[in-house]
């Protein structure tokens, strides 16, 4: 019940007798508003948010934190991390030998959107519409066939990634076109014009693309030698993360 429902109708101004006031006073003391159930609501601290890169391995936000704005992105999660981390460890050993800032990416995934902002009141409408967009897409088999190097737009981190093969790219690109159309309808930024679908697995601080490319042959050789570890994975879900909530959409 809404708290407004507990606002009592005290009648006209003529009701000013002592008995009426006493009755009202006693009645008000007995009323106690129920504790609201906030289990399904994200509680945002009232203090100003301070972005401290030292708390998360030098990473910085691509846009400032604003209360009521939910950072959102759409992605495919890699299902078999146990096999994946075997090859990551081998590639990490190579990168660490010439750059000690190398770390393993915490959430390995393939992005299907840039990170964009949803206002809280938009989340339900956006996520339900996304369900309709994705419901007619088929599941597909995911494979990787290359090692790639990328630097983020802010030039604060450089990533080592695994690139998907041509068949996987075709499936992902078909899904991406539909997501981009939805983002455009909501006046939100679409993905890159010529998408390169990849899964970032390692990163180093700063713009180290040139340095990593100098050592690219070593990274590629390790990948080719241990590519067999990465078995073909069936992808039957697409995720949308908004703030601290993750929405999963099943493919056919």
Coordinates of N, CA and C in Angstrom, one line a residue:
X1 N 0.8 -1.2 0.0 CA 0.0 0.0 0.0 C 0.9 1.2 0.0
X2 N 0.5 2.2 -0.8 CA 1.2 3.4 -0.9 C 1.2 4.2 0.4
X3 N 2.3 4.9 0.7 CA 2.3 5.7 2.0 C 1.3 6.8 1.9
X4 N 0.9 7.2 0.7 CA -0.1 8.3 0.6 C -1.5 7.8 1.0
X5 N -1.6 6.5 1.0 CA -2.9 6.0 1.4 C -3.2 6.1 2.9
X6 N -2.1 6.4 3.7 CA -2.2 6.6 5.1 C -2.4 8.0 5.5
X7 N -2.5 8.9 4.5 CA -2.8 10.3 4.9 C -4.3 10.4 5.2
X8 N -4.6 10.8 6.4 CA -6.0 10.7 6.9 C -6.8 12.0 6.5
X9 N -8.1 11.8 6.2 CA -9.0 12.9 5.9 C -9.5 13.5 7.3
X10 N -9.0 14.7 7.6 CA -9.4 15.2 8.9 C -10.6 16.1 8.9
X11 N -11.3 16.1 7.8 CA -12.6 16.9 7.7 C -12.4 18.3 7.5
X12 N -13.5 19.1 7.9 CA -13.5 20.5 7.7 C -12.8 21.2 8.8
X13 N -12.5 22.5 8.7 CA -11.9 23.3 9.7 C -12.7 23.5 10.9
X14 N -14.1 23.2 10.8 CA -15.0 23.4 12.0 C -14.7 22.4 13.1
X15 N -14.1 21.2 12.7 CA -13.9 20.2 13.7 C -12.7 20.5 14.6
X16 N -12.9 21.4 15.6 CA -11.8 21.9 16.4 C -12.0 21.6 17.8
X17 N -12.9 20.7 18.2 CA -13.1 20.4 19.6 C -11.9 19.6 20.2
X18 N -11.8 19.7 21.5 CA -10.7 19.0 22.2 C -10.8 17.5 22.0
X19 N -12.0 17.0 22.1 CA -12.2 15.6 21.9 C -11.7 15.1 20.6
X20 N -12.0 15.9 19.5 CA -11.6 15.5 18.2 C -10.1 15.5 18.0
X21 N -9.5 16.6 18.6 CA -8.0 16.7 18.5 C -7.4 15.6 19.2
X22 N -7.9 15.2 20.4 CA -7.3 14.1 21.2 C -7.4 12.8 20.4
X23 N -8.6 12.6 19.9 CA -8.8 11.3 19.1 C -7.8 11.2 17.9
X24 N -7.7 12.4 17.2 CA -6.8 12.4 16.1 C -5.4 12.1 16.5
X25 N -5.0 12.8 17.6 CA -3.6 12.6 18.1 C -3.3 11.2 18.5
X26 N -4.3 10.5 19.2 CA -4.0 9.1 19.6 C -4.0 8.2 18.3
X27 N -4.9 8.5 17.4 CA -4.9 7.7 16.2 C -3.6 7.8 15.4
X28 N -3.1 9.0 15.3 CA -1.8 9.2 14.5 C -0.7 8.5 15.2
X29 N -0.7 8.4 16.5 CA 0.4 7.8 17.2 C 0.4 6.3 16.9
X30 N -0.8 5.7 16.7 CA -0.9 4.3 16.5 C -0.5 3.9 15.1
X31 N -0.7 4.8 14.2 CA -0.4 4.5 12.8 C 1.1 4.3 12.6
X32 N 1.5 3.3 11.9 CA 2.9 3.1 11.6 C 3.1 2.6 10.2
X33 N 3.8 3.4 9.4 CA 4.0 3.0 8.0 C 4.7 1.7 7.8
X34 N 4.3 0.8 6.9 CA 5.1 -0.4 6.7 C 6.4 -0.2 6.1
X35 N 7.4 -1.0 6.5 CA 8.7 -0.9 5.9 C 8.7 -1.3 4.4
X36 N 9.1 -0.4 3.5 CA 9.0 -0.7 2.1 C 9.9 -1.9 1.7
X37 N 9.5 -2.7 0.7 CA 10.4 -3.8 0.2 C 11.2 -3.2 -0.9
X38 N 12.5 -3.1 -0.6 CA 13.5 -2.5 -1.6 C 14.4 -3.6 -2.2
X39 N 14.0 -4.9 -2.0 CA 14.9 -6.0 -2.4 C 15.2 -5.9 -3.9
X40 N 14.2 -5.5 -4.7 CA 14.4 -5.5 -6.1 C 14.8 -4.1 -6.7
X41 N 15.2 -3.2 -5.8 CA 15.5 -1.9 -6.2 C 17.0 -1.6 -5.9
X42 N 17.7 -1.1 -6.9 CA 19.1 -0.8 -6.6 C 19.2 0.5 -5.8
X43 N 19.9 0.5 -4.7 CA 20.0 1.7 -3.8 C 21.2 2.4 -4.2
X44 N 21.1 3.7 -4.6 CA 22.2 4.5 -5.0 C 22.7 5.4 -3.8
X45 N 23.9 5.3 -3.3 CA 24.4 6.1 -2.2 C 24.2 7.6 -2.5
X46 N 23.9 8.3 -1.4 CA 23.7 9.8 -1.6 C 24.9 10.6 -1.7
X47 N 26.1 10.0 -1.3 CA 27.3 10.7 -1.4 C 27.7 10.8 -2.8
X48 N 28.5 11.9 -3.1 CA 29.1 12.0 -4.5 C 30.0 10.9 -4.8
X49 N 29.9 10.3 -6.0 CA 30.8 9.2 -6.4 C 32.1 9.7 -6.8
X50 N 33.2 9.1 -6.3 CA 34.5 9.5 -6.7 C 35.1 8.4 -7.5
X51 N 35.5 8.6 -8.7 CA 36.1 7.6 -9.6 C 37.6 7.5 -9.2
X52 N 38.0 6.4 -8.6 CA 39.4 6.2 -8.2 C 40.0 5.1 -9.0
X53 N 40.8 5.3 -10.1 CA 41.3 4.3 -10.9 C 42.2 3.3 -10.1
X54 N 42.8 3.7 -9.0 CA 43.7 2.8 -8.2 C 42.9 1.7 -7.6
X55 N 41.6 1.8 -7.5 CA 40.7 0.8 -6.9 C 40.4 -0.3 -7.9
X56 N 40.6 -0.1 -9.2 CA 40.3 -1.1 -10.2 C 41.3 -1.1 -11.3
X57 N 42.5 -1.4 -10.9 CA 43.6 -1.7 -11.8 C 43.9 -0.6 -12.9
X58 N 43.7 0.7 -12.5 CA 44.0 1.8 -13.4 C 42.9 2.0 -14.4
X59 N 41.8 1.3 -14.4 CA 40.7 1.5 -15.3 C 39.9 2.8 -15.0
X60 N 39.5 3.6 -16.0 CA 38.7 4.8 -15.8 C 37.4 4.7 -16.5
X61 N 36.4 5.4 -16.0 CA 35.1 5.4 -16.6 C 35.1 6.2 -17.9
X62 N 34.3 5.7 -18.9 CA 34.2 6.3 -20.2 C 33.3 7.6 -20.1
X63 N 32.5 7.6 -19.1 CA 31.7 8.8 -18.8 C 31.4 8.9 -17.3
X64 N 31.2 10.1 -16.7 CA 31.1 10.2 -15.3 C 29.9 9.5 -14.7
X65 N 30.0 9.1 -13.4 CA 28.9 8.5 -12.7 C 27.9 9.6 -12.4
X66 N 26.6 9.4 -12.7 CA 25.5 10.3 -12.4 C 24.4 9.5 -11.8
X67 N 23.9 9.9 -10.6 CA 22.8 9.2 -9.9 C 21.6 9.1 -10.8
X68 N 21.0 7.9 -11.0 CA 19.9 7.7 -11.8 C 20.2 7.3 -13.2
X69 N 21.5 7.4 -13.6 CA 22.0 6.9 -14.9 C 22.5 5.5 -14.7
X70 N 22.1 4.6 -15.5 CA 22.5 3.2 -15.4 C 23.4 2.8 -16.6
X71 N 24.7 2.6 -16.4 CA 25.6 2.2 -17.5 C 25.1 0.8 -18.0
X72 N 24.9 0.7 -19.3 CA 24.3 -0.5 -19.9 C 25.1 -0.9 -21.1
X73 N 25.2 -2.3 -21.3 CA 25.7 -2.8 -22.6 C 25.2 -4.2 -22.8
X74 N 25.3 -4.6 -24.1 CA 24.7 -5.9 -24.5 C 25.9 -6.7 -25.0
X75 N 25.9 -8.0 -24.7 CA 27.1 -8.8 -24.9 C 26.7 -10.3 -25.0
X76 N 27.7 -11.1 -25.5 CA 27.6 -12.5 -25.4 C 28.7 -13.0 -24.4
X77 N 28.2 -13.8 -23.5 CA 29.2 -14.4 -22.5 C 29.8 -15.7 -23.0
X78 N 31.1 -15.8 -22.8 CA 31.7 -17.1 -23.2 C 31.4 -18.1 -22.1
X79 N 30.9 -19.3 -22.5 CA 30.4 -20.2 -21.5 C 31.4 -21.1 -20.8
X80 N 32.5 -21.4 -21.5 CA 33.5 -22.4 -20.9 C 34.8 -21.7 -20.5
X81 N 34.7 -21.1 -19.4 CA 35.9 -20.3 -18.9 C 37.1 -21.1 -18.5
X82 N 36.8 -22.4 -18.1 CA 37.9 -23.2 -17.6 C 38.9 -23.5 -18.7
X83 N 38.4 -23.9 -19.9 CA 39.3 -24.1 -21.0 C 40.0 -22.8 -21.5
X84 N 39.2 -21.7 -21.5 CA 39.7 -20.4 -21.9 C 40.9 -19.9 -21.1
X85 N 40.8 -20.1 -19.8 CA 41.8 -19.6 -18.9 C 43.1 -20.3 -19.0
X86 N 43.1 -21.5 -19.6 CA 44.3 -22.2 -19.8 C 45.2 -21.5 -20.9
X87 N 44.5 -21.1 -21.9 CA 45.2 -20.4 -23.0 C 45.5 -18.9 -22.6
X88 N 44.7 -18.3 -21.8 CA 45.0 -17.0 -21.2 C 46.2 -17.0 -20.4
X89 N 46.4 -18.0 -19.6 CA 47.6 -18.1 -18.7 C 48.9 -18.1 -19.6
X90 N 48.8 -18.8 -20.7 CA 50.0 -18.9 -21.6 C 50.3 -17.6 -22.3
X91 N 49.3 -16.9 -22.7 CA 49.5 -15.6 -23.3 C 49.9 -14.5 -22.3
X92 N 49.4 -14.6 -21.1 CA 49.7 -13.7 -20.0 C 51.2 -13.8 -19.7
X93 N 51.8 -15.0 -19.7 CA 53.2 -15.1 -19.4 C 54.1 -14.4 -20.5
X94 N 53.6 -14.4 -21.7 CA 54.4 -13.7 -22.8 C 54.3 -12.2 -22.5
X95 N 53.1 -11.7 -22.3 CA 52.9 -10.2 -22.2 C 53.6 -9.7 -20.9
X96 N 53.5 -10.4 -19.8 CA 54.1 -10.0 -18.5 C 55.6 -9.9 -18.6
X97 N 56.2 -10.6 -19.6 CA 57.7 -10.6 -19.7 C 58.2 -9.3 -20.2
X98 N 57.3 -8.5 -20.8 CA 57.7 -7.1 -21.3 C 56.8 -6.0 -20.8
X99 N 55.8 -6.3 -20.1 CA 54.9 -5.3 -19.5 C 54.3 -5.8 -18.2
X100 N 54.8 -5.4 -17.1 CA 54.3 -5.9 -15.8 C 52.9 -5.4 -15.4
X101 N 52.3 -4.5 -16.2 CA 51.0 -4.0 -15.9 C 49.9 -4.9 -16.4
X102 N 50.3 -6.0 -17.0 CA 49.3 -6.9 -17.7 C 48.4 -7.5 -16.6
X103 N 47.1 -7.5 -16.9 CA 46.2 -8.2 -16.0 C 45.2 -9.0 -16.9
X104 N 44.6 -10.0 -16.3 CA 43.5 -10.8 -16.9 C 42.2 -10.0 -16.8
X105 N 41.5 -9.9 -17.9 CA 40.2 -9.3 -17.9 C 39.2 -10.0 -17.1
X106 N 38.5 -9.3 -16.2 CA 37.6 -10.0 -15.2 C 36.4 -10.6 -15.9
X107 N 35.7 -9.9 -16.8 CA 34.5 -10.5 -17.4 C 34.7 -10.6 -18.9
X108 N 35.1 -11.9 -19.3 CA 35.3 -12.1 -20.7 C 34.0 -12.2 -21.5
X109 N 33.9 -11.5 -22.5 CA 32.6 -11.4 -23.3 C 32.9 -10.9 -24.7
X110 N 31.9 -11.0 -25.5 CA 31.9 -10.4 -26.9 C 30.9 -9.3 -26.9
X111 N 31.3 -8.0 -27.0 CA 30.4 -6.9 -27.0 C 29.5 -6.8 -28.2
X112 N 28.2 -6.5 -28.0 CA 27.3 -6.3 -29.1 C 26.7 -4.9 -29.0
X113 N 27.3 -4.0 -28.2 CA 27.0 -2.6 -28.1 C 28.1 -1.9 -27.4
X114 N 28.2 -0.6 -27.6 CA 29.0 0.2 -26.8 C 28.3 0.3 -25.4
X115 N 29.0 0.8 -24.4 CA 28.4 1.1 -23.1 C 27.6 2.4 -23.3
X116 N 26.3 2.4 -22.9 CA 25.5 3.6 -23.1 C 24.7 3.8 -21.8
X117 N 24.0 4.9 -21.7 CA 23.3 5.3 -20.4 C 21.8 5.1 -20.6
X118 N 21.2 4.4 -19.7 CA 19.7 4.3 -19.6 C 19.3 5.0 -18.3
X119 N 18.3 5.9 -18.4 CA 17.7 6.4 -17.2 C 16.9 5.3 -16.6
X120 N 16.7 5.4 -15.3 CA 16.0 4.3 -14.6 C 14.6 4.0 -15.2
X121 N 13.9 5.0 -15.5 CA 12.5 4.8 -16.0 C 12.5 4.2 -17.4
X122 N 13.6 4.1 -18.1 CA 13.7 3.6 -19.4 C 14.0 2.1 -19.4
X123 N 14.5 1.5 -18.3 CA 15.1 0.2 -18.3 C 14.0 -0.9 -18.7
X124 N 12.8 -0.8 -18.1 CA 11.8 -1.8 -18.3 C 11.4 -1.8 -19.8
X125 N 11.2 -0.6 -20.3 CA 10.8 -0.5 -21.7 C 11.8 -1.0 -22.7
X126 N 13.1 -0.6 -22.4 CA 14.2 -1.0 -23.3 C 14.4 -2.6 -23.2
X127 N 14.5 -3.1 -22.0 CA 14.8 -4.6 -21.9 C 13.7 -5.4 -22.5
X128 N 12.4 -5.0 -22.3 CA 11.3 -5.8 -22.8 C 11.3 -5.7 -24.4
X129 N 11.6 -4.6 -24.9 CA 11.7 -4.4 -26.4 C 12.9 -5.2 -26.9
X130 N 14.0 -5.3 -26.2 CA 15.1 -6.1 -26.6 C 14.8 -7.6 -26.7
X131 N 13.9 -8.0 -25.7 CA 13.4 -9.4 -25.8 C 12.8 -9.7 -27.1
X132 N 11.9 -8.8 -27.5 CA 11.2 -9.0 -28.8 C 12.2 -9.0 -30.0
X133 N 13.2 -8.2 -29.9 CA 14.2 -8.1 -31.0 C 15.0 -9.4 -31.1
X134 N 15.4 -10.0 -30.0 CA 16.3 -11.2 -30.0 C 15.5 -12.5 -30.1
X135 N 14.2 -12.5 -29.9 CA 13.5 -13.8 -29.8 C 13.5 -14.6 -31.0
X136 N 13.7 -14.0 -32.2 CA 13.6 -14.8 -33.4 C 15.0 -15.2 -34.0
X137 N 16.1 -14.9 -33.2 CA 17.4 -15.3 -33.6 C 17.8 -16.7 -33.2
X138 N 18.5 -17.4 -34.1 CA 19.0 -18.7 -33.8 C 20.2 -18.8 -33.0
X139 N 20.4 -19.8 -32.2 CA 21.7 -20.1 -31.5 C 22.7 -20.4 -32.5
X140 N 24.0 -20.3 -32.2 CA 25.0 -20.6 -33.2 C 26.3 -21.1 -32.5
X141 N 27.2 -21.6 -33.2 CA 28.5 -22.1 -32.7 C 29.6 -21.1 -32.8
X142 N 30.2 -20.8 -31.7 CA 31.3 -19.8 -31.6 C 32.7 -20.4 -31.7
X143 N 33.5 -19.8 -32.6 CA 34.9 -20.2 -32.7 C 35.8 -19.0 -32.8
X144 N 37.0 -19.1 -32.4 CA 38.0 -18.1 -32.6 C 39.1 -18.5 -33.5
X145 N 39.6 -17.6 -34.3 CA 40.7 -18.0 -35.3 C 41.9 -17.0 -35.3
X146 N 41.9 -16.0 -34.4 CA 43.0 -15.0 -34.4 C 43.2 -14.4 -33.1
X147 N 44.4 -13.7 -32.9 CA 44.7 -12.9 -31.8 C 44.7 -11.4 -32.3
X148 N 44.1 -10.5 -31.6 CA 44.0 -9.1 -32.0 C 44.5 -8.2 -30.9
X149 N 44.9 -7.0 -31.3 CA 45.3 -6.0 -30.3 C 44.4 -4.7 -30.5
X150 N 43.9 -4.2 -29.4 CA 43.0 -3.0 -29.5 C 43.4 -2.0 -28.4
X151 N 43.2 -0.7 -28.7 CA 43.3 0.3 -27.7 C 42.0 1.0 -27.5
X152 N 41.6 1.2 -26.2 CA 40.3 1.9 -26.0 C 40.3 3.3 -26.5
X153 N 39.1 3.9 -26.6 CA 39.0 5.3 -27.2 C 39.7 6.3 -26.4
X154 N 39.8 6.1 -25.0 CA 40.5 7.1 -24.1 C 42.0 6.9 -24.1
X155 N 42.5 5.8 -24.8 CA 43.9 5.6 -24.9 C 44.5 5.3 -23.5
X156 N 43.7 4.7 -22.6 CA 44.1 4.5 -21.2 C 44.5 3.0 -21.0
X157 N 44.0 2.1 -21.9 CA 44.3 0.7 -21.8 C 44.4 0.1 -23.2
X158 N 45.3 -0.9 -23.3 CA 45.4 -1.7 -24.5 C 45.1 -3.1 -24.2
X159 N 44.3 -3.8 -25.2 CA 43.8 -5.1 -24.9 C 44.3 -6.1 -25.9
X160 N 44.6 -7.3 -25.4 CA 44.8 -8.5 -26.2 C 43.5 -9.3 -26.3
X161 N 43.1 -9.6 -27.5 CA 41.8 -10.2 -27.6 C 41.9 -11.4 -28.6
X162 N 40.9 -12.3 -28.5 CA 40.7 -13.3 -29.5 C 39.6 -12.9 -30.5
X163 N 39.9 -13.0 -31.8 CA 38.9 -12.7 -32.8 C 38.1 -13.9 -33.2
X164 N 36.8 -13.7 -33.5 CA 36.0 -14.8 -33.9 C 36.2 -15.1 -35.4
X165 N 35.8 -16.3 -35.7 CA 36.0 -16.8 -37.1 C 34.8 -16.2 -38.0
X166 N 34.9 -16.4 -39.3 CA 34.0 -15.8 -40.3 C 32.5 -16.2 -40.0
X167 N 32.3 -17.5 -39.7 CA 30.9 -18.0 -39.5 C 30.3 -17.3 -38.3
X168 N 31.1 -17.3 -37.2 CA 30.6 -16.7 -36.0 C 30.3 -15.2 -36.2
X169 N 31.2 -14.6 -37.0 CA 31.1 -13.1 -37.3 C 29.7 -12.9 -38.0
X170 N 29.3 -13.8 -38.9 CA 28.1 -13.6 -39.7 C 26.9 -13.6 -38.8
X171 N 26.9 -14.6 -37.8 CA 25.8 -14.7 -36.9 C 25.7 -13.5 -36.0
X172 N 26.8 -13.1 -35.4 CA 26.9 -11.9 -34.5 C 26.5 -10.6 -35.3
X173 N 26.9 -10.5 -36.5 CA 26.6 -9.3 -37.2 C 25.1 -9.2 -37.5
X174 N 24.5 -10.3 -37.8 CA 23.0 -10.3 -38.0 C 22.3 -9.8 -36.7
X175 N 22.7 -10.3 -35.6 CA 22.1 -9.9 -34.3 C 22.4 -8.4 -34.0
X176 N 23.6 -8.0 -34.3 CA 24.0 -6.6 -34.1 C 23.2 -5.7 -34.9
X177 N 22.8 -6.0 -36.1 CA 22.0 -5.1 -36.9 C 20.7 -4.8 -36.2
X178 N 20.1 -5.8 -35.7 CA 18.8 -5.7 -35.0 C 18.9 -4.9 -33.7
X179 N 20.0 -5.1 -33.0 CA 20.3 -4.3 -31.8 C 20.5 -2.9 -32.1
X180 N 21.3 -2.6 -33.1 CA 21.6 -1.2 -33.6 C 20.3 -0.5 -33.9
X181 N 19.4 -1.2 -34.6 CA 18.1 -0.6 -35.0 C 17.3 -0.2 -33.7
X182 N 17.3 -1.1 -32.7 CA 16.7 -0.8 -31.5 C 17.3 0.4 -30.8
X183 N 18.6 0.5 -30.7 CA 19.3 1.6 -30.1 C 19.0 2.9 -30.8
X184 N 18.9 2.8 -32.1 CA 18.6 4.0 -32.9 C 17.2 4.5 -32.5
X185 N 16.2 3.6 -32.4 CA 14.9 4.0 -32.0 C 14.8 4.7 -30.6
X186 N 15.7 4.3 -29.7 CA 15.8 4.9 -28.4 C 16.7 6.1 -28.3
X187 N 17.2 6.5 -29.5 CA 18.2 7.6 -29.6 C 19.4 7.3 -28.8
X188 N 19.9 6.1 -28.8 CA 21.1 5.7 -28.1 C 22.2 5.4 -29.1
X189 N 23.5 5.5 -28.7 CA 24.6 5.3 -29.7 C 24.6 3.8 -30.2
X190 N 24.8 3.7 -31.5 CA 24.9 2.3 -32.1 C 26.4 1.9 -32.0
X191 N 26.6 0.6 -32.5 CA 28.0 0.0 -32.4 C 28.8 0.6 -33.5
X192 N 30.1 0.2 -33.6 CA 31.0 0.7 -34.6 C 30.6 0.3 -36.0
X193 N 30.9 1.2 -36.9 CA 30.4 1.0 -38.3 C 30.9 -0.3 -38.9
X194 N 32.2 -0.7 -38.7 CA 32.7 -1.9 -39.2 C 33.1 -2.8 -38.0
X195 N 32.2 -3.5 -37.5 CA 32.5 -4.2 -36.2 C 33.5 -5.3 -36.4
X196 N 34.4 -5.4 -35.4 CA 35.3 -6.5 -35.3 C 35.0 -7.3 -34.0
X197 N 34.3 -8.4 -34.1 CA 33.9 -9.1 -33.0 C 35.0 -9.8 -32.3
X198 N 35.2 -9.6 -31.0 CA 36.4 -10.1 -30.4 C 36.1 -10.3 -28.9
X199 N 36.9 -11.0 -28.2 CA 36.8 -11.2 -26.7 C 38.1 -10.8 -26.1
X200 N 38.1 -9.7 -25.4 CA 39.3 -9.2 -24.7 C 39.6 -10.1 -23.5
X201 N 40.9 -10.5 -23.5 CA 41.3 -11.5 -22.4 C 42.4 -10.9 -21.5
X202 N 43.2 -10.0 -22.0 CA 44.3 -9.4 -21.2 C 44.3 -7.9 -21.5
X203 N 44.8 -7.1 -20.6 CA 45.0 -5.7 -20.8 C 46.2 -5.2 -20.1
X204 N 46.8 -4.1 -20.7 CA 47.9 -3.4 -20.1 C 47.6 -1.9 -20.0
X205 N 48.2 -1.2 -19.1 CA 47.9 0.2 -18.8 C 48.5 1.1 -20.0
X206 N 47.7 2.0 -20.5 CA 48.2 3.0 -21.4 C 48.1 2.5 -22.9
X207 N 48.5 3.3 -23.8 CA 48.5 3.0 -25.2 C 49.7 2.2 -25.6
X208 N 49.7 0.9 -25.5 CA 50.8 0.0 -25.7 C 50.6 -0.8 -27.0
X209 N 49.8 -0.3 -27.9 CA 49.5 -1.1 -29.1 C 50.8 -1.4 -29.9
X210 N 51.6 -0.4 -30.1 CA 52.9 -0.6 -30.9 C 53.8 -1.6 -30.2
X211 N 53.9 -1.5 -28.9 CA 54.7 -2.5 -28.2 C 54.2 -3.9 -28.3
X212 N 52.9 -4.1 -28.2 CA 52.3 -5.4 -28.3 C 52.4 -5.9 -29.7
X213 N 52.3 -5.1 -30.7 CA 52.4 -5.5 -32.1 C 53.8 -6.0 -32.4
X214 N 54.8 -5.4 -31.7 CA 56.2 -5.8 -31.9 C 56.4 -7.3 -31.5
X215 N 55.6 -7.7 -30.5 CA 55.6 -9.0 -29.9 C 54.5 -9.9 -30.4
X216 N 53.8 -9.4 -31.4 CA 52.6 -10.1 -31.9 C 52.9 -11.6 -32.4
X217 N 54.0 -11.8 -33.0 CA 54.3 -13.1 -33.6 C 54.4 -14.2 -32.4
X218 N 55.0 -13.8 -31.3 CA 55.0 -14.7 -30.2 C 53.6 -15.0 -29.6
X219 N 52.8 -14.0 -29.6 CA 51.4 -14.2 -29.1 C 50.6 -15.1 -30.1
X220 N 50.8 -14.8 -31.4 CA 50.1 -15.6 -32.4 C 50.5 -17.1 -32.3
X221 N 51.8 -17.3 -32.2 CA 52.4 -18.6 -32.2 C 51.8 -19.4 -31.0
X222 N 51.7 -18.8 -29.8 CA 51.1 -19.4 -28.6 C 49.7 -19.8 -28.9
X223 N 49.0 -18.9 -29.5 CA 47.5 -19.1 -29.8 C 47.4 -20.3 -30.7
X224 N 48.2 -20.3 -31.8 CA 48.0 -21.4 -32.8 C 48.4 -22.8 -32.1
X225 N 49.4 -22.8 -31.3 CA 49.9 -24.0 -30.6 C 48.8 -24.6 -29.7
X226 N 48.0 -23.7 -29.1 CA 47.1 -24.2 -28.1 C 45.6 -23.9 -28.4
X227 N 45.4 -23.6 -29.7 CA 44.0 -23.3 -30.2 C 43.1 -24.5 -29.9
X228 N 43.6 -25.7 -29.9 CA 42.8 -26.9 -29.7 C 42.1 -26.9 -28.3
X229 N 42.6 -26.1 -27.4 CA 42.0 -26.0 -26.1 C 40.6 -25.4 -26.1
X230 N 40.5 -24.4 -27.1 CA 39.2 -23.7 -27.2 C 38.3 -24.5 -28.1
X231 N 37.4 -25.3 -27.5 CA 36.5 -26.1 -28.3 C 35.3 -25.2 -28.8
X232 N 34.7 -25.6 -29.8 CA 33.5 -24.9 -30.3 C 32.5 -24.8 -29.2
X233 N 31.9 -23.6 -29.0 CA 30.9 -23.4 -28.0 C 29.6 -23.0 -28.6
X234 N 28.5 -23.6 -28.1 CA 27.2 -23.2 -28.5 C 26.7 -22.0 -27.8
X235 N 26.4 -20.9 -28.5 CA 25.9 -19.7 -27.9 C 24.3 -19.6 -28.1
X236 N 23.6 -19.7 -27.0 CA 22.2 -19.7 -27.0 C 21.6 -18.6 -26.2
X237 N 22.4 -17.7 -25.7 CA 21.9 -16.5 -24.9 C 22.6 -15.2 -25.3
X238 N 21.9 -14.1 -25.1 CA 22.5 -12.8 -25.2 C 22.2 -12.1 -23.9
X239 N 23.2 -11.4 -23.3 CA 23.0 -10.7 -22.1 C 22.9 -9.2 -22.3
X240 N 22.2 -8.6 -21.4 CA 22.2 -7.1 -21.3 C 22.4 -6.8 -19.8
X241 N 23.5 -6.1 -19.5 CA 23.8 -5.7 -18.2 C 23.5 -4.2 -18.0
X242 N 22.6 -3.8 -17.1 CA 22.3 -2.4 -16.8 C 22.5 -2.2 -15.3
X243 N 23.5 -1.4 -15.0 CA 23.8 -1.2 -13.6 C 24.3 -2.5 -13.0
X244 N 23.6 -3.0 -11.9 CA 24.0 -4.2 -11.3 C 23.0 -5.3 -11.6
X245 N 22.2 -5.1 -12.7 CA 21.2 -6.1 -13.1 C 21.6 -6.7 -14.4
X246 N 21.5 -8.1 -14.6 CA 21.8 -8.7 -15.8 C 20.5 -9.4 -16.3
X247 N 20.1 -9.1 -17.6 CA 19.0 -9.7 -18.2 C 19.5 -10.7 -19.3
X248 N 19.0 -11.9 -19.3 CA 19.4 -12.9 -20.2 C 18.2 -13.2 -21.2
X249 N 18.6 -13.3 -22.5 CA 17.6 -13.5 -23.5 C 18.1 -14.8 -24.3
X250 N 17.2 -15.7 -24.3 CA 17.5 -17.0 -25.0 C 17.2 -16.9 -26.5
X251 N 18.2 -17.5 -27.2 CA 18.0 -17.6 -28.7 C 17.3 -18.9 -29.0
X252 N 16.8 -19.0 -30.2 CA 16.1 -20.3 -30.6 C 17.1 -21.4 -30.8

